[in-house]
């Protein structure tokens, strides 16, 4: 079968590993830069032109869509889906997960544990009430468009929190205000979910004096064995957002695991190195099974 990895950089660790595992499984692989795809929409049906050539015969895609190109990237994923390709991650699920507010609303509706979160519409003078809603300072303020720990601020006092919220509102920046979970001690857990199973988990500890645990911010990753409750929380979060491949970030708290975010294009480097598990191989196994299932359903209806 022919499998396309949608990635803007073929040298990235995650892309290289997926390509490696596809070849190892004996299948044809191509890396497609989704930002260079032209989408043709006509009566004859949807098609994709890539670097002047029509892309044909693609059985499956593995989207690695960066946050900065979510709109166009998901349009390309959708086009492949309409052309009959199996996608490791559904286009609508990517859209859902990328909207931080929407994904938190969905998780809340599904009864998942999460830090108490508040959102407001730049209401002048409403900063105090917003801060009180999440239990006062210290608290976390996040830009809705931030990634990899960027646009995340810890405000240690009510006065500081008020100033930061006012500043963001003055810039017309969309933010959420979130309860600070002190007992997490600057650490979080990333559980990697593939097709309804947790295939690996790591604990990320923030650098000295750093409350963000992102590996891009100098955090350190170590392997962790999840409790039954933590495992179930990760699976429920991925399922609620409709993601078959996901990185679920959560905090350990006195009231159980709290979901921070569900990532639809989770990096493989940190998790594979921390756990020693062949995560890329697990994704490829799932994709191959998905293509076979899809074609057997198609054969039945013919």
CSV table of C-alpha atoms in Angstrom, one decimal:
chain,number,residue,atom,x,y,z
A,1,UNK,CA,0.0,0.0,0.0
A,2,UNK,CA,1.0,3.6,-0.4
A,3,UNK,CA,1.2,5.7,2.8
A,4,UNK,CA,1.8,9.5,2.8
A,5,UNK,CA,3.2,11.3,5.8
A,6,UNK,CA,1.9,14.9,5.8
A,7,UNK,CA,4.9,16.9,7.1
A,8,UNK,CA,6.5,20.1,6.2
A,9,UNK,CA,10.0,18.8,7.2
A,10,UNK,CA,11.2,15.3,6.2
A,11,UNK,CA,14.2,15.7,8.6
A,12,UNK,CA,12.1,16.0,11.8
A,13,UNK,CA,12.5,13.0,14.1
A,14,UNK,CA,8.8,12.1,14.1
A,15,UNK,CA,8.7,12.1,10.3
A,16,UNK,CA,11.9,10.1,9.9
A,17,UNK,CA,10.7,7.5,12.3
A,18,UNK,CA,7.3,7.1,10.6
A,19,UNK,CA,9.0,6.7,7.2
A,20,UNK,CA,11.4,4.1,8.7
A,21,UNK,CA,8.6,2.0,10.1
A,22,UNK,CA,6.5,2.2,6.9
A,23,UNK,CA,9.4,0.9,4.9
A,24,UNK,CA,10.2,-1.7,7.5
A,25,UNK,CA,6.6,-3.0,7.1
A,26,UNK,CA,7.2,-3.3,3.3
A,27,UNK,CA,5.0,-0.5,2.1
A,28,UNK,CA,5.6,2.5,-0.2
A,29,UNK,CA,6.0,5.9,1.6
A,30,UNK,CA,6.0,9.5,0.5
A,31,UNK,CA,6.5,12.6,2.5
A,32,UNK,CA,4.0,15.3,1.4
A,33,UNK,CA,4.4,19.0,2.5
A,34,UNK,CA,0.7,19.8,3.0
A,35,UNK,CA,1.4,23.5,2.6
A,36,UNK,CA,2.4,22.9,-1.0
A,37,UNK,CA,-0.7,20.9,-2.0
A,38,UNK,CA,-3.2,22.4,-4.4
A,39,UNK,CA,-6.8,21.2,-3.7
A,40,UNK,CA,-8.9,20.8,-6.8
A,41,UNK,CA,-12.7,20.7,-6.2
A,42,UNK,CA,-14.9,20.0,-9.3
A,43,UNK,CA,-17.8,17.9,-10.5
A,44,UNK,CA,-15.5,15.0,-11.2
A,45,UNK,CA,-14.6,14.8,-7.5
A,46,UNK,CA,-11.8,16.1,-5.3
A,47,UNK,CA,-8.1,15.7,-6.3
A,48,UNK,CA,-4.8,17.0,-5.1
A,49,UNK,CA,-1.9,18.5,-7.2
A,50,UNK,CA,1.5,18.3,-5.4
A,51,UNK,CA,4.5,19.9,-7.0
A,52,UNK,CA,2.8,19.9,-10.4
A,53,UNK,CA,1.7,16.2,-10.2
A,54,UNK,CA,-1.7,14.7,-9.4
A,55,UNK,CA,-1.4,12.6,-6.2
A,56,UNK,CA,-3.1,9.3,-6.9
A,57,UNK,CA,-3.4,5.9,-5.3
A,58,UNK,CA,-2.7,7.0,-1.7
A,59,UNK,CA,-4.2,4.4,0.6
A,60,UNK,CA,-3.5,6.2,3.9
A,61,UNK,CA,-2.2,9.4,5.4
A,62,UNK,CA,-0.5,10.2,8.7
A,63,UNK,CA,-1.1,13.9,9.4
A,64,UNK,CA,1.7,15.8,11.2
A,65,UNK,CA,0.0,19.2,11.0
A,66,UNK,CA,1.7,22.1,12.8
A,67,UNK,CA,-0.4,24.5,14.8
A,68,UNK,CA,0.5,27.5,12.6
A,69,UNK,CA,-1.1,25.8,9.5
A,70,UNK,CA,-4.1,24.1,11.1
A,71,UNK,CA,-6.6,25.7,8.7
A,72,UNK,CA,-4.9,24.7,5.5
A,73,UNK,CA,-3.5,21.4,6.9
A,74,UNK,CA,-6.9,20.2,7.9
A,75,UNK,CA,-8.3,21.1,4.5
A,76,UNK,CA,-5.7,18.9,2.9
A,77,UNK,CA,-6.5,16.0,5.3
A,78,UNK,CA,-10.2,16.4,4.5
A,79,UNK,CA,-9.4,16.3,0.8
A,80,UNK,CA,-7.5,13.0,1.2
A,81,UNK,CA,-10.4,11.6,3.3
A,82,UNK,CA,-12.9,12.6,0.5
A,83,UNK,CA,-10.6,10.9,-2.0
A,84,UNK,CA,-11.0,7.6,0.0
A,85,UNK,CA,-7.7,7.6,1.9
A,86,UNK,CA,-7.6,6.3,5.5
A,87,UNK,CA,-6.4,9.0,7.9
A,88,UNK,CA,-4.6,8.1,11.2
A,89,UNK,CA,-6.2,11.2,12.6
A,90,UNK,CA,-9.6,12.5,11.5
A,91,UNK,CA,-9.6,16.0,10.1
A,92,UNK,CA,-12.5,17.2,12.3
A,93,UNK,CA,-10.8,15.8,15.4
A,94,UNK,CA,-7.7,17.8,14.6
A,95,UNK,CA,-9.8,21.0,14.3
A,96,UNK,CA,-11.5,20.1,17.7
A,97,UNK,CA,-8.2,19.5,19.5
A,98,UNK,CA,-6.5,22.6,18.2
A,99,UNK,CA,-9.2,24.9,19.6
A,100,UNK,CA,-8.2,24.9,23.3
A,101,UNK,CA,-11.4,26.3,24.5
A,102,UNK,CA,-13.6,24.0,22.5
A,103,UNK,CA,-11.6,20.9,23.5
A,104,UNK,CA,-11.9,21.9,27.2
A,105,UNK,CA,-15.6,22.4,26.8
A,106,UNK,CA,-15.9,18.9,25.3
A,107,UNK,CA,-13.8,17.3,28.1
A,108,UNK,CA,-15.9,19.1,30.7
A,109,UNK,CA,-19.1,17.8,29.1
A,110,UNK,CA,-17.7,14.3,29.2
A,111,UNK,CA,-17.0,14.6,33.0
A,112,UNK,CA,-13.2,14.5,32.8
A,113,UNK,CA,-11.1,15.9,35.6
A,114,UNK,CA,-9.3,19.2,34.6
A,115,UNK,CA,-8.0,22.3,36.3
A,116,UNK,CA,-10.9,24.8,36.8
A,117,UNK,CA,-10.8,27.1,33.8
A,118,UNK,CA,-12.5,30.4,33.0
A,119,UNK,CA,-12.9,32.4,29.8
A,120,UNK,CA,-14.2,35.9,29.2
A,121,UNK,CA,-14.9,38.3,26.3
A,122,UNK,CA,-12.4,41.1,27.2
A,123,UNK,CA,-14.9,42.4,29.8
A,124,UNK,CA,-13.5,45.6,31.1
A,125,UNK,CA,-13.2,45.5,34.9
A,126,UNK,CA,-14.2,41.8,34.9
A,127,UNK,CA,-10.6,40.7,35.6
A,128,UNK,CA,-11.1,40.4,39.4
A,129,UNK,CA,-14.2,38.2,39.0
A,130,UNK,CA,-12.4,36.0,36.5
A,131,UNK,CA,-9.5,35.4,38.9
A,132,UNK,CA,-11.9,34.6,41.7
A,133,UNK,CA,-13.7,32.0,39.5
A,134,UNK,CA,-10.6,29.8,39.5
A,135,UNK,CA,-9.9,30.2,43.2
A,136,UNK,CA,-7.6,33.2,43.1
A,137,UNK,CA,-3.8,33.4,42.8
A,138,UNK,CA,-1.5,31.7,42.1
A,139,UNK,CA,-3.0,30.9,38.7
A,140,UNK,CA,-2.1,30.1,35.1
A,141,UNK,CA,-2.9,32.4,32.2
A,142,UNK,CA,-2.8,30.8,28.7
A,143,UNK,CA,-3.0,32.3,25.2
A,144,UNK,CA,-5.6,30.2,23.3
A,145,UNK,CA,-3.2,30.1,20.3
A,146,UNK,CA,0.0,29.2,22.3
A,147,UNK,CA,2.0,26.0,21.8
A,148,UNK,CA,4.9,24.2,23.3
A,149,UNK,CA,4.6,26.3,26.5
A,150,UNK,CA,4.7,29.6,24.7
A,151,UNK,CA,2.0,32.1,25.8
A,152,UNK,CA,1.7,30.5,29.3
A,153,UNK,CA,2.1,32.7,32.3
A,154,UNK,CA,2.2,31.9,36.1
A,155,UNK,CA,0.8,34.8,38.0
A,156,UNK,CA,1.7,34.4,41.7
A,157,UNK,CA,-0.4,37.2,43.2
A,158,UNK,CA,-3.9,38.6,42.5
A,159,UNK,CA,-2.3,41.9,41.6
A,160,UNK,CA,0.0,40.3,39.1
A,161,UNK,CA,-2.8,38.2,37.7
A,162,UNK,CA,-5.0,41.2,37.2
A,163,UNK,CA,-2.2,43.1,35.4
A,164,UNK,CA,-1.5,40.2,33.0
A,165,UNK,CA,-5.2,39.7,32.2
A,166,UNK,CA,-5.6,43.4,31.6
A,167,UNK,CA,-2.6,43.5,29.3
A,168,UNK,CA,-3.7,40.5,27.3
A,169,UNK,CA,-7.2,42.0,27.0
A,170,UNK,CA,-5.7,45.3,26.0
A,171,UNK,CA,-4.0,43.5,23.1
A,172,UNK,CA,-7.3,41.8,22.2
A,173,UNK,CA,-5.6,38.4,22.8
A,174,UNK,CA,-7.9,35.5,23.6
A,175,UNK,CA,-6.9,33.9,26.9
A,176,UNK,CA,-8.1,31.3,29.4
A,177,UNK,CA,-7.4,31.6,33.1
A,178,UNK,CA,-6.7,28.3,34.9
A,179,UNK,CA,-6.4,27.1,38.5
A,180,UNK,CA,-2.8,26.4,39.5
A,181,UNK,CA,-2.2,22.8,40.7
A,182,UNK,CA,0.5,23.3,43.3
A,183,UNK,CA,1.0,19.5,44.1
A,184,UNK,CA,2.0,18.8,40.5
A,185,UNK,CA,5.3,20.5,41.4
A,186,UNK,CA,6.1,21.6,37.8
A,187,UNK,CA,5.6,18.1,36.4
A,188,UNK,CA,3.1,16.6,34.0
A,189,UNK,CA,2.4,13.3,32.3
A,190,UNK,CA,2.2,12.6,28.6
A,191,UNK,CA,0.2,9.5,27.8
A,192,UNK,CA,0.5,8.4,24.1
A,193,UNK,CA,-2.8,6.8,22.9
A,194,UNK,CA,-3.0,4.7,19.7
A,195,UNK,CA,-6.3,3.1,18.7
A,196,UNK,CA,-7.8,3.0,22.2
A,197,UNK,CA,-4.6,1.8,23.9
A,198,UNK,CA,-2.0,3.7,25.9
A,199,UNK,CA,1.2,2.6,24.2
A,200,UNK,CA,3.6,4.6,26.3
A,201,UNK,CA,3.7,7.2,29.0
A,202,UNK,CA,6.4,9.6,30.4
A,203,UNK,CA,6.6,12.1,33.2
A,204,UNK,CA,8.0,15.5,32.2
A,205,UNK,CA,9.6,17.5,35.0
A,206,UNK,CA,10.1,21.2,34.4
A,207,UNK,CA,13.6,22.7,34.7
A,208,UNK,CA,14.6,24.2,38.1
A,209,UNK,CA,12.4,27.2,38.8
A,210,UNK,CA,10.2,26.5,35.7
A,211,UNK,CA,6.5,25.7,36.1
A,212,UNK,CA,6.2,24.5,32.5
A,213,UNK,CA,7.3,21.0,31.9
A,214,UNK,CA,7.6,21.1,28.1
A,215,UNK,CA,10.7,19.4,26.7
A,216,UNK,CA,11.2,22.5,24.4
A,217,UNK,CA,11.5,24.6,27.6
A,218,UNK,CA,14.3,22.4,29.1
A,219,UNK,CA,12.0,19.8,30.8
A,220,UNK,CA,13.3,16.3,31.4
A,221,UNK,CA,11.4,13.2,30.5
A,222,UNK,CA,11.4,9.8,32.4
A,223,UNK,CA,9.3,6.7,31.9
A,224,UNK,CA,6.3,6.3,34.2
A,225,UNK,CA,3.8,3.5,34.9
A,226,UNK,CA,0.3,5.0,34.9
A,227,UNK,CA,-2.3,4.1,37.5
A,228,UNK,CA,-5.5,2.5,36.2
A,229,UNK,CA,-7.3,5.8,36.8
A,230,UNK,CA,-4.7,7.8,34.8
A,231,UNK,CA,-4.8,5.3,31.9
A,232,UNK,CA,-8.6,5.5,31.8
A,233,UNK,CA,-8.5,9.3,31.9
A,234,UNK,CA,-6.1,9.4,28.9
A,235,UNK,CA,-8.3,7.0,26.9
A,236,UNK,CA,-11.5,8.9,27.8
A,237,UNK,CA,-10.0,12.2,26.8
A,238,UNK,CA,-8.7,10.9,23.4
A,239,UNK,CA,-12.1,9.3,22.8
A,240,UNK,CA,-14.1,12.4,23.7
A,241,UNK,CA,-12.2,14.4,21.0
A,242,UNK,CA,-12.4,11.6,18.5
A,243,UNK,CA,-8.6,11.1,18.3
A,244,UNK,CA,-7.2,7.7,17.5
A,245,UNK,CA,-3.6,8.9,17.8
A,246,UNK,CA,-3.1,11.4,20.6
A,247,UNK,CA,-0.7,12.7,23.2
A,248,UNK,CA,-2.8,13.4,26.4
A,249,UNK,CA,-1.2,15.8,28.8
A,250,UNK,CA,-2.3,15.6,32.5
A,251,UNK,CA,-1.4,16.6,36.0
A,252,UNK,CA,-1.3,14.4,39.0
A,253,UNK,CA,-3.3,16.1,41.7
A,254,UNK,CA,-4.9,15.4,45.1
A,255,UNK,CA,-8.2,14.9,43.3
A,256,UNK,CA,-6.9,12.5,40.7
A,257,UNK,CA,-5.6,13.1,37.1
A,258,UNK,CA,-6.4,16.4,35.6
A,259,UNK,CA,-6.4,16.8,31.8
A,260,UNK,CA,-4.5,19.8,30.5
A,261,UNK,CA,-4.5,19.2,26.7
A,262,UNK,CA,-5.0,16.6,24.1
A,263,UNK,CA,-2.5,16.9,21.2
A,264,UNK,CA,-3.4,15.6,17.7
A,265,UNK,CA,0.2,15.7,16.4
A,266,UNK,CA,2.2,14.6,19.4
A,267,UNK,CA,6.0,14.4,18.9
A,268,UNK,CA,7.7,11.0,19.0
A,269,UNK,CA,11.2,11.8,20.0
A,270,UNK,CA,10.7,12.5,23.8
A,271,UNK,CA,8.3,9.6,24.3
A,272,UNK,CA,10.3,7.0,22.3
A,273,UNK,CA,13.6,8.0,24.1
A,274,UNK,CA,12.0,8.1,27.6
A,275,UNK,CA,10.1,4.8,27.2
A,276,UNK,CA,12.2,2.8,24.7
A,277,UNK,CA,8.9,1.8,23.1
A,278,UNK,CA,8.5,1.8,19.3
A,279,UNK,CA,5.6,4.3,19.2
A,280,UNK,CA,6.1,4.9,15.4
A,281,UNK,CA,5.7,1.2,14.8
A,282,UNK,CA,2.4,1.1,16.8
A,283,UNK,CA,1.0,4.0,14.7
A,284,UNK,CA,2.0,2.2,11.4
A,285,UNK,CA,0.4,-1.1,12.7
A,286,UNK,CA,-2.9,0.8,13.4
A,287,UNK,CA,-2.8,2.6,10.0
A,288,UNK,CA,-2.2,-0.7,8.0
A,289,UNK,CA,-5.1,-2.4,10.0
A,290,UNK,CA,-7.3,0.7,9.3
A,291,UNK,CA,-6.7,0.5,5.5
A,292,UNK,CA,-7.5,-3.3,5.5
A,293,UNK,CA,-10.7,-2.7,7.5
A,294,UNK,CA,-11.7,0.1,5.2
A,295,UNK,CA,-11.1,-1.9,2.0
A,296,UNK,CA,-13.0,-5.0,3.3
A,297,UNK,CA,-16.0,-2.8,4.2
A,298,UNK,CA,-15.8,-1.3,0.6
A,299,UNK,CA,-15.6,-4.8,-0.9
A,300,UNK,CA,-18.7,-5.9,1.0
A,301,UNK,CA,-20.7,-3.0,-0.4
A,302,UNK,CA,-19.6,-3.6,-4.0
